[in-house]
mmCIF file of C-alpha atoms and ligand atoms in Angstrom:
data_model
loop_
_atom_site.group_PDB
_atom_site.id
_atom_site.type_symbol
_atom_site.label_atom_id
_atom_site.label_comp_id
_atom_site.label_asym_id
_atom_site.label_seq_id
_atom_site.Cartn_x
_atom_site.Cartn_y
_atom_site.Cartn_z
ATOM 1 C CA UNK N 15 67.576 -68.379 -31.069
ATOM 2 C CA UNK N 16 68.567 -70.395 -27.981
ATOM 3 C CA UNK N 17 66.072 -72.752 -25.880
ATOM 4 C CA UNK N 18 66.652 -70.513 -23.132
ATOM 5 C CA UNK N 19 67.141 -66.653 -24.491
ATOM 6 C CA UNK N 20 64.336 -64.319 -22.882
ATOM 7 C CA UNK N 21 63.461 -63.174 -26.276
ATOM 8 C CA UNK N 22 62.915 -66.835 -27.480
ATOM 9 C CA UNK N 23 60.231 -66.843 -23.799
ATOM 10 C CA UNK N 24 58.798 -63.740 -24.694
ATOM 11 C CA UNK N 25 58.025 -64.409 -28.346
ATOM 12 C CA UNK N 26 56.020 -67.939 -27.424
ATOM 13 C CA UNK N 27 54.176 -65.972 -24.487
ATOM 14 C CA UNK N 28 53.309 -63.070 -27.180
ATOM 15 C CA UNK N 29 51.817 -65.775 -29.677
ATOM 16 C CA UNK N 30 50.414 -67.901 -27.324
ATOM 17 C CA UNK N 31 48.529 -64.958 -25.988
ATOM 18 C CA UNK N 32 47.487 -63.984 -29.063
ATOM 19 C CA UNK N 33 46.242 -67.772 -30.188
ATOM 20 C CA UNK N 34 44.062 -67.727 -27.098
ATOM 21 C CA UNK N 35 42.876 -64.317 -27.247
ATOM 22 C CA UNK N 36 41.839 -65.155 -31.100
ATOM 23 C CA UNK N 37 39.709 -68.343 -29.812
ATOM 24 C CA UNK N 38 37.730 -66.531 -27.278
ATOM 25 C CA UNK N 39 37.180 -64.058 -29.421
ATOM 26 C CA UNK N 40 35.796 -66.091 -32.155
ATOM 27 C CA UNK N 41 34.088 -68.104 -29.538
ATOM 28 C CA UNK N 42 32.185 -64.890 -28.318
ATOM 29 C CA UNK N 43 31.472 -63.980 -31.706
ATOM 30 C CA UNK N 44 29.949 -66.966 -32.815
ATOM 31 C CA UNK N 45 28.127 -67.951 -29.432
ATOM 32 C CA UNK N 46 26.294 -64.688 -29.269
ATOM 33 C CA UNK N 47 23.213 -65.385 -31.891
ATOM 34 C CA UNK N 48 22.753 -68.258 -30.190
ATOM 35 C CA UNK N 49 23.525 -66.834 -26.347
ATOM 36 C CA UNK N 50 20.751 -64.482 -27.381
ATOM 37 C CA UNK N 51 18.346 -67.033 -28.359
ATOM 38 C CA UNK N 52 18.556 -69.114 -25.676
ATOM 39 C CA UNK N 53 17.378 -66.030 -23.780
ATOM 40 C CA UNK N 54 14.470 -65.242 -26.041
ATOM 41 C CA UNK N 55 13.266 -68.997 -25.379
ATOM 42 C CA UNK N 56 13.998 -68.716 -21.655
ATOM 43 C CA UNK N 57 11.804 -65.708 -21.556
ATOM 44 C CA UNK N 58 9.281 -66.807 -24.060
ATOM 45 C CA UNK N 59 8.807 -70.320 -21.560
ATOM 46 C CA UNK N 60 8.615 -68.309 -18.789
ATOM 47 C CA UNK N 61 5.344 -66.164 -20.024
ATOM 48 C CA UNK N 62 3.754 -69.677 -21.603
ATOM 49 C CA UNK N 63 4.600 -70.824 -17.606
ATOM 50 C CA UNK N 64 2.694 -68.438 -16.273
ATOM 51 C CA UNK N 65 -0.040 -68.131 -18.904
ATOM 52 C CA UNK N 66 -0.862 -72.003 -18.300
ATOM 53 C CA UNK N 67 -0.173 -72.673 -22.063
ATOM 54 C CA UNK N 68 2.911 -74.544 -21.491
ATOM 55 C CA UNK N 69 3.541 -78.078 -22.770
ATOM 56 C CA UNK N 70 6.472 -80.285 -22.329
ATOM 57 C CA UNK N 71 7.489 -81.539 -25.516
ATOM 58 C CA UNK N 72 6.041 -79.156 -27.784
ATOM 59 C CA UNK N 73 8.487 -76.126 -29.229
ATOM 60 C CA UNK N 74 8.764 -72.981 -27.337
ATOM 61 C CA UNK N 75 8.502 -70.854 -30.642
ATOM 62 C CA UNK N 76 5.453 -72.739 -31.644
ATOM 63 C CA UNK N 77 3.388 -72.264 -28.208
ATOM 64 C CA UNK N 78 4.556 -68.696 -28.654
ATOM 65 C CA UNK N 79 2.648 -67.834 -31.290
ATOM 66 C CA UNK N 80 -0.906 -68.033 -30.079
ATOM 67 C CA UNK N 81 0.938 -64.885 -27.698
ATOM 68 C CA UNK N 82 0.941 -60.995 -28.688
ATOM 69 C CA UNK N 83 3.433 -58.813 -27.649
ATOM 70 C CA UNK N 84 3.017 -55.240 -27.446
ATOM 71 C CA UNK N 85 4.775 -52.476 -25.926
ATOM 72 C CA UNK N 86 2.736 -50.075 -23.408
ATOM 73 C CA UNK N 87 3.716 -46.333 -22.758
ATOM 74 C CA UNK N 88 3.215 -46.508 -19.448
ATOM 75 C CA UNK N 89 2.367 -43.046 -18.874
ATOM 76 C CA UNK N 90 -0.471 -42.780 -21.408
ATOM 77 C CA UNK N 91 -1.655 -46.540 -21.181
ATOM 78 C CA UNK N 92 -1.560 -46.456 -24.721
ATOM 79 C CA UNK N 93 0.246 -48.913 -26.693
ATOM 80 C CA UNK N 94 3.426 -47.453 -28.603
ATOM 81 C CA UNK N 95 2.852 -48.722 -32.253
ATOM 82 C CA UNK N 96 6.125 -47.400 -33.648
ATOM 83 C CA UNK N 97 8.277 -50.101 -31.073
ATOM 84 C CA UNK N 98 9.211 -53.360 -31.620
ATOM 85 C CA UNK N 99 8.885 -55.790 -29.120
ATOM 86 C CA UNK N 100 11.057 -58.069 -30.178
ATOM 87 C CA UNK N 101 13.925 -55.605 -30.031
ATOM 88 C CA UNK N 102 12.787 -53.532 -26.821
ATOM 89 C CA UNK N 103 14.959 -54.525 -23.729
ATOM 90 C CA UNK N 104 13.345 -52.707 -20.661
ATOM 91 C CA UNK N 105 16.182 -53.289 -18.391
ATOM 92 C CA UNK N 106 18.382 -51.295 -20.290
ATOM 93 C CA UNK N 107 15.758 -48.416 -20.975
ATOM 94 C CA UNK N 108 15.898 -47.942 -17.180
ATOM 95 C CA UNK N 109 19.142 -47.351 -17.356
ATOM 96 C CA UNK N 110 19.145 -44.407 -20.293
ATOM 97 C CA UNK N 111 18.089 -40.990 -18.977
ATOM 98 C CA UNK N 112 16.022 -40.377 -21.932
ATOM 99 C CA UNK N 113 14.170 -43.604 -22.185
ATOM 100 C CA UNK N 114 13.332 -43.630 -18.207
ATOM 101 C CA UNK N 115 12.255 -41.715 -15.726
ATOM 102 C CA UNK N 116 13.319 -41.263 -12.048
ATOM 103 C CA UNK N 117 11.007 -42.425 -9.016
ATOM 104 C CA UNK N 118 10.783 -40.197 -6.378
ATOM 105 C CA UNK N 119 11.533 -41.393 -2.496
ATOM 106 C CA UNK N 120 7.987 -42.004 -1.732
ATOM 107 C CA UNK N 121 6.627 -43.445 -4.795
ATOM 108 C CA UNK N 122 9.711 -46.218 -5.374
ATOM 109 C CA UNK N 123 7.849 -48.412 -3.096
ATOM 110 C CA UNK N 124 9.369 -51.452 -5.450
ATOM 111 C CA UNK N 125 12.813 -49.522 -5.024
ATOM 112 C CA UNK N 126 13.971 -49.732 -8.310
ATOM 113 C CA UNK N 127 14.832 -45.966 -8.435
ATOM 114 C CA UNK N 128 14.023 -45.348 -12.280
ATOM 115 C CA UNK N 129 11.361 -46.839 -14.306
ATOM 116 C CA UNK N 130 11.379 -46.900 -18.133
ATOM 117 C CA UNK N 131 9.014 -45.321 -20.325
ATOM 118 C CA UNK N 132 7.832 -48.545 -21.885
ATOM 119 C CA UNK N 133 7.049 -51.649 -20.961
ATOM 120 C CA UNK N 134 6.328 -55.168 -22.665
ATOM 121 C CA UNK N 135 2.973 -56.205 -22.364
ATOM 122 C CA UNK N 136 1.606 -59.781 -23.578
ATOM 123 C CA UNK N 137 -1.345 -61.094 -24.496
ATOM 124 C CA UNK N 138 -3.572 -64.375 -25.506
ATOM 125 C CA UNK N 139 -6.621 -63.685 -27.406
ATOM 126 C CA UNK N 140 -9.786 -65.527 -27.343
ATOM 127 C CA UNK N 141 -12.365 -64.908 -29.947
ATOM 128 C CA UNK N 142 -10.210 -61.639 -30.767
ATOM 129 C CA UNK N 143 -10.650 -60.319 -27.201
ATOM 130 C CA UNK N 144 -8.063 -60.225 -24.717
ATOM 131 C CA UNK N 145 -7.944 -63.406 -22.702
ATOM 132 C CA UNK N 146 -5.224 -63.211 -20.670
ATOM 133 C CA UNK N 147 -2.653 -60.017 -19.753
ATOM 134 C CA UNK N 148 0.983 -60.571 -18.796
ATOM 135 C CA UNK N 149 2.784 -58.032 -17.243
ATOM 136 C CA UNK N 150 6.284 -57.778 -16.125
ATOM 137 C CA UNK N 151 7.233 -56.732 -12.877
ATOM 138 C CA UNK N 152 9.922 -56.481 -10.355
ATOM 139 C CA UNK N 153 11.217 -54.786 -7.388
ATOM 140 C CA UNK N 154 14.154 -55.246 -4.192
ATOM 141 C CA UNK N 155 13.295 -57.813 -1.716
ATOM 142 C CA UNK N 156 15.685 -58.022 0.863
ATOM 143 C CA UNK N 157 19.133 -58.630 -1.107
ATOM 144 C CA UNK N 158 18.380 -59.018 -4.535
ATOM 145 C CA UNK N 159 15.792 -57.290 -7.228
ATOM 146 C CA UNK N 160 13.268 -59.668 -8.074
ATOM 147 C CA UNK N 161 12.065 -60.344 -11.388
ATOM 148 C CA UNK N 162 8.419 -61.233 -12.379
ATOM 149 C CA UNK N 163 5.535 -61.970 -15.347
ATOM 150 C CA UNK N 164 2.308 -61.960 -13.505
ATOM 151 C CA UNK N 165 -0.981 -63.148 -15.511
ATOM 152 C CA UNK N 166 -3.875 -61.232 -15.002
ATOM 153 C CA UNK N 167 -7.705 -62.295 -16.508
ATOM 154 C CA UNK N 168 -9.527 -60.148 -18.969
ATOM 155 C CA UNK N 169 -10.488 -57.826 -15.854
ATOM 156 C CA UNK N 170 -7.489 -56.901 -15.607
ATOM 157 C CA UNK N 171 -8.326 -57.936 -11.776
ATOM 158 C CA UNK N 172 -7.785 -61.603 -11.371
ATOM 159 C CA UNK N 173 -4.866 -63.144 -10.946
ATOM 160 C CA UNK N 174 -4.277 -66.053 -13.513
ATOM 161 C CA UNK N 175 -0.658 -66.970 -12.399
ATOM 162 C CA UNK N 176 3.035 -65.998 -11.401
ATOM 163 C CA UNK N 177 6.176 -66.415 -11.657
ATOM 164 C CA UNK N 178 9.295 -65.342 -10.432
ATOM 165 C CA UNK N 179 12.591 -65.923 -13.242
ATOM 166 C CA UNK N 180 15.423 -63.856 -11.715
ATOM 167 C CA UNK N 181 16.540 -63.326 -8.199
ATOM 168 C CA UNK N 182 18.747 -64.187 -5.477
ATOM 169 C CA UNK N 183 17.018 -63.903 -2.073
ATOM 170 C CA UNK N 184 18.406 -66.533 0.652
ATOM 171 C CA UNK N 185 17.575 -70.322 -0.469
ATOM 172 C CA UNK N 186 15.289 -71.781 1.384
ATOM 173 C CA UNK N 187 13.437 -68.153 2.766
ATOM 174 C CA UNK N 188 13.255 -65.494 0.689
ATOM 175 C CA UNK N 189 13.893 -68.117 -2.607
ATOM 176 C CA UNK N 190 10.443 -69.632 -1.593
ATOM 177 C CA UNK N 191 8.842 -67.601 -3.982
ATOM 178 C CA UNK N 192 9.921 -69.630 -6.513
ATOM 179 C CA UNK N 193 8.095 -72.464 -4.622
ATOM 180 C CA UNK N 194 5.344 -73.565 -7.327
ATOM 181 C CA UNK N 195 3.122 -74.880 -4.696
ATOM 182 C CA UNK N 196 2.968 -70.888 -2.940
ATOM 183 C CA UNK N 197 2.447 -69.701 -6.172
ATOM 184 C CA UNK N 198 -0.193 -71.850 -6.566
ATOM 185 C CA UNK N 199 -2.303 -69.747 -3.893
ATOM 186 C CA UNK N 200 -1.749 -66.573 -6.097
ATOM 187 C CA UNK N 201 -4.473 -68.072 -9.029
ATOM 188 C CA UNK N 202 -8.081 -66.864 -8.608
ATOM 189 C CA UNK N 203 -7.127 -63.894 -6.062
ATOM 190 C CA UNK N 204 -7.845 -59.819 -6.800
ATOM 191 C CA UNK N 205 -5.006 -57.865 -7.229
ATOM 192 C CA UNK N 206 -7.316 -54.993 -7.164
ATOM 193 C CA UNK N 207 -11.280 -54.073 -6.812
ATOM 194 C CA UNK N 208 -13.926 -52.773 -8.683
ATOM 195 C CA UNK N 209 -12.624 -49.198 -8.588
ATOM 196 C CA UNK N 210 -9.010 -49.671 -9.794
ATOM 197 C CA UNK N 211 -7.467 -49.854 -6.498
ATOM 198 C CA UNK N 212 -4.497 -52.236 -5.774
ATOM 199 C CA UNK N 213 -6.041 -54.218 -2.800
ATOM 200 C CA UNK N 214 -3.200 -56.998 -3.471
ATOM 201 C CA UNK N 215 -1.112 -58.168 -0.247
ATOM 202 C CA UNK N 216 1.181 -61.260 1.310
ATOM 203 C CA UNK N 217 -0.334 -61.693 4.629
ATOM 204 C CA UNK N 218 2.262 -62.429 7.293
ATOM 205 C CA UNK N 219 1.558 -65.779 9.005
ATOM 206 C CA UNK N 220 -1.317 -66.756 6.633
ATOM 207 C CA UNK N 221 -4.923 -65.924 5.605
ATOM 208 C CA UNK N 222 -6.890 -66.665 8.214
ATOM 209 C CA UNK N 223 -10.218 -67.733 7.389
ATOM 210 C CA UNK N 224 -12.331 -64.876 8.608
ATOM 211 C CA UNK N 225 -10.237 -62.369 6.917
ATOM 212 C CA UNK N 226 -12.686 -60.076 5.424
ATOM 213 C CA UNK N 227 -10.246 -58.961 2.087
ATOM 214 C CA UNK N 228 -9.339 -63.052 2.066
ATOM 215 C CA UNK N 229 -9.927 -62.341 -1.901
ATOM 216 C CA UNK N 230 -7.216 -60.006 -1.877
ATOM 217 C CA UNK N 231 -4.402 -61.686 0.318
ATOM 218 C CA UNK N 232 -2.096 -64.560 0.140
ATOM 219 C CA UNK N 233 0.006 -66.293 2.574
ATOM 220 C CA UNK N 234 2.787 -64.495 3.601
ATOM 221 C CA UNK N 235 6.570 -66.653 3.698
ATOM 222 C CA UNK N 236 7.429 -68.023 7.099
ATOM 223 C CA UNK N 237 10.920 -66.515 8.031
ATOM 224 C CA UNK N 238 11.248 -64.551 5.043
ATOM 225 C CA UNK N 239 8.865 -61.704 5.742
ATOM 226 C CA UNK N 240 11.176 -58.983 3.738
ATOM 227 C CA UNK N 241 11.118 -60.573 1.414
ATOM 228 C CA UNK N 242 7.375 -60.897 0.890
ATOM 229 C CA UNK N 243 6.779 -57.332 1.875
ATOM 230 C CA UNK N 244 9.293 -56.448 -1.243
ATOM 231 C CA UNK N 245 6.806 -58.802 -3.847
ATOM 232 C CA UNK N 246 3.205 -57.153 -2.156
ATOM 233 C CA UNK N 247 5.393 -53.655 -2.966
ATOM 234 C CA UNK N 248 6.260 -54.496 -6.276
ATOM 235 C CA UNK N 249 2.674 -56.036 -7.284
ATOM 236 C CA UNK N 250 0.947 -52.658 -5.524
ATOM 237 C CA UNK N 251 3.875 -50.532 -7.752
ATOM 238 C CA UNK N 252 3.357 -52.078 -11.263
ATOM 239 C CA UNK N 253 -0.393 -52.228 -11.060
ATOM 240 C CA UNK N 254 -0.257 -48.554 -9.663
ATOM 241 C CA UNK N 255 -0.331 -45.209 -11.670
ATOM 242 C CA UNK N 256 3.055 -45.481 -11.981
ATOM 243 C CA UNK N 257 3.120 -49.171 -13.798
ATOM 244 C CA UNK N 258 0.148 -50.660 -15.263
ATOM 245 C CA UNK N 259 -2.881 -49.019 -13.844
ATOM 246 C CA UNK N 260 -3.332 -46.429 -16.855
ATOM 247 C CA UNK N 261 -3.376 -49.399 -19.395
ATOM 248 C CA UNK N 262 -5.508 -51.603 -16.942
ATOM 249 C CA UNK N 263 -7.800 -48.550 -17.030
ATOM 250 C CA UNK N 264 -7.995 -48.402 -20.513
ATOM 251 C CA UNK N 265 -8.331 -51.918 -21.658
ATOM 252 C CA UNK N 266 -11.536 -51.649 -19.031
ATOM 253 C CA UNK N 267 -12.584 -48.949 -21.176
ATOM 254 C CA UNK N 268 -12.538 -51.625 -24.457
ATOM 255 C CA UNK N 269 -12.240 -49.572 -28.147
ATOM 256 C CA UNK N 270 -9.269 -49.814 -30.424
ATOM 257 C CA UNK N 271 -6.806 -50.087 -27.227
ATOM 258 C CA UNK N 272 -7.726 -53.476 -26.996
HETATM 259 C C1 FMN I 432 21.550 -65.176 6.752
HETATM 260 C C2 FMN I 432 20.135 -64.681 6.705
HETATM 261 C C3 FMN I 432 19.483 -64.642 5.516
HETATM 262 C C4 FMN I 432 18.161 -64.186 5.426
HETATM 263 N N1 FMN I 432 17.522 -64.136 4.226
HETATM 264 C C5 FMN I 432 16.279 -63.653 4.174
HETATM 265 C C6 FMN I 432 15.605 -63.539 2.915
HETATM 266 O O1 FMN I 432 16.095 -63.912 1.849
HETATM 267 N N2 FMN I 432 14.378 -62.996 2.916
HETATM 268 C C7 FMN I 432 13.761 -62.572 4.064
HETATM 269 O O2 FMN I 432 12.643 -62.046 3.989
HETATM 270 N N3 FMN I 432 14.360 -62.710 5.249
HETATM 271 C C8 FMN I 432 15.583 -63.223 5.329
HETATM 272 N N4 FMN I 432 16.202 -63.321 6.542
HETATM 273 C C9 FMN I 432 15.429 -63.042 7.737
HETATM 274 C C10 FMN I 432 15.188 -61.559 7.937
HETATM 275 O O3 FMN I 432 16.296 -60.993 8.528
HETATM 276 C C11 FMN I 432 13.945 -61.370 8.869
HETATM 277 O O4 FMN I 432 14.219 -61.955 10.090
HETATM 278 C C12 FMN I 432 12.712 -62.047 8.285
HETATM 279 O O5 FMN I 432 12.454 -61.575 7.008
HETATM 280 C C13 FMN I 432 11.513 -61.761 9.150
HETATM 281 O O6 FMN I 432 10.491 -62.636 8.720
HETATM 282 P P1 FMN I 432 9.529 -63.370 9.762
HETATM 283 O O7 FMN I 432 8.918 -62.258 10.562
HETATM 284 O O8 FMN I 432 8.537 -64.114 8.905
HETATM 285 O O9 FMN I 432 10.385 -64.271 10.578
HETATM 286 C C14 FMN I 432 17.503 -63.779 6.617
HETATM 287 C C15 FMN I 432 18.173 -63.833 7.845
HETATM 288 C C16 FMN I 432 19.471 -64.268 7.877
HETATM 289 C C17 FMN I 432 20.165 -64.307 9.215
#
């Protein structure tokens, strides 16, 4: 075949394209097991974050363990023994007609527009009991959905801790709620009262010191007041009957749910 025939050009562009579409292929393969544990540790640090329990050095696995996993139906409260948390993926549930359930217009106060039926929970015992309670959240700020694990205490009322993992709000305003030191302000605050009620809210330009529900209320973000209104909405939805107020209600209650 000559140097310069256009079959000879077309044959080396054929296996060329071939050779490369090979490598990435094998590359995908063989990166996925670990793609996908990478974001099993990424997750796992991020509930040891907010649970208090994290230490540098030590392996994520092994701080993992003193934490349970369940799955909640959300509906019910009840935990769903026949799941696997390991294997559940939430996001995608909310996705699948059968395994979610629409929101209607008034209720979608997180605007999410579909909820799944199920939902992670996790948990660190003390003396058997439940310690701490994890719950994952999230709803739209103002561009972006946020994603969340907020700790509650065994009251299911206090807040231990948060943290935000996923979102892309506008650096420096709405991305502020990844600032550690306003999350900071979060621990030791009631997301709800005595009766169940979600009393939780940011408070635009700051709790002020007479502020009656001070216990309740956290500094808003300068600037970025969307933003905050979308994480009070998304706090008040997941603890709500919608999200995690049946289970709340029944871990109150104590028994086998516990
Ligand atoms: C380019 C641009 C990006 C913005 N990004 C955010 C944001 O991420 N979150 C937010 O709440 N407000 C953001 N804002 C501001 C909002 O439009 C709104 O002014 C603000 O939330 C009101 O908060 P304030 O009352 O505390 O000033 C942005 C504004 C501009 C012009």
């Amino acid at each position: 075949m000559r140097k310069d025939s256009p079959l000879r050009t077309i044959t080396v562009a054929l296996v060329l394209s071939l050779v490369c579409s090979i490598a990435v292929a094998t590359a995908s393969v063989v990166l996925k097991p670990r793609q996908e544990k990478n974001a099993e540790l990424f997750m796992q640090r991020q509930i040891l974050k907010v649970a208090g329990l994290l230490e540098e050095g030590k392996p994520i696995e092994e701080l993992f363990q003193q934490v349970e996993a369940r799955i909640v139906e959300l509906d019910t409260g009840g935990y769903a023994a026949d799941m696997d948390p390991a294997t559940y993926d939430q996001r995608a549930a909310a996705k699948d007609a059968v395994m979610s359930q629409p929101i209607s217009g008034e209720e979608d106060i997180a605007k999410i527009k579909r909820r799944a039926n199920y939902a992670p929970v996790y948990l660190v015992r003390r003396e058997g009991e439940p310690n701490l309670l994890i719950l994952p959240m999230h709803g739209y700020g103002l561009w972006s959905t946020m994603y969340a694990f907020l700790a509650l205490a065994e009251d299911g009322r206090t807040i231990k801790g948060i943290t935000f993992y996923e979102q892309a709000e506008t650096a420096g305003l709405g991305t502020e709620i990844e600032n550690p030191r306003w999350q900071e302000q979060w621990k030791g605050k009631l997301a709800r009262d005595k009766g169940g009620q979600v009393r939780f809210e940011l408070i635009k330009g700051g709790v002020s010191a007479d502020d009656p529900d001070a216990q309740y209320h956290v500094d808003g973000l300068a600037g970025a007041t969307l933003t905050a209104d979308g994480v009070t909405n998304m706090v008040r939805y997941w603890l709500g009957k919608q999200g995690f107020g049946p289970y709340l209600a029944r871990l109150g209650e104590g028994g086998a749910q516990r």
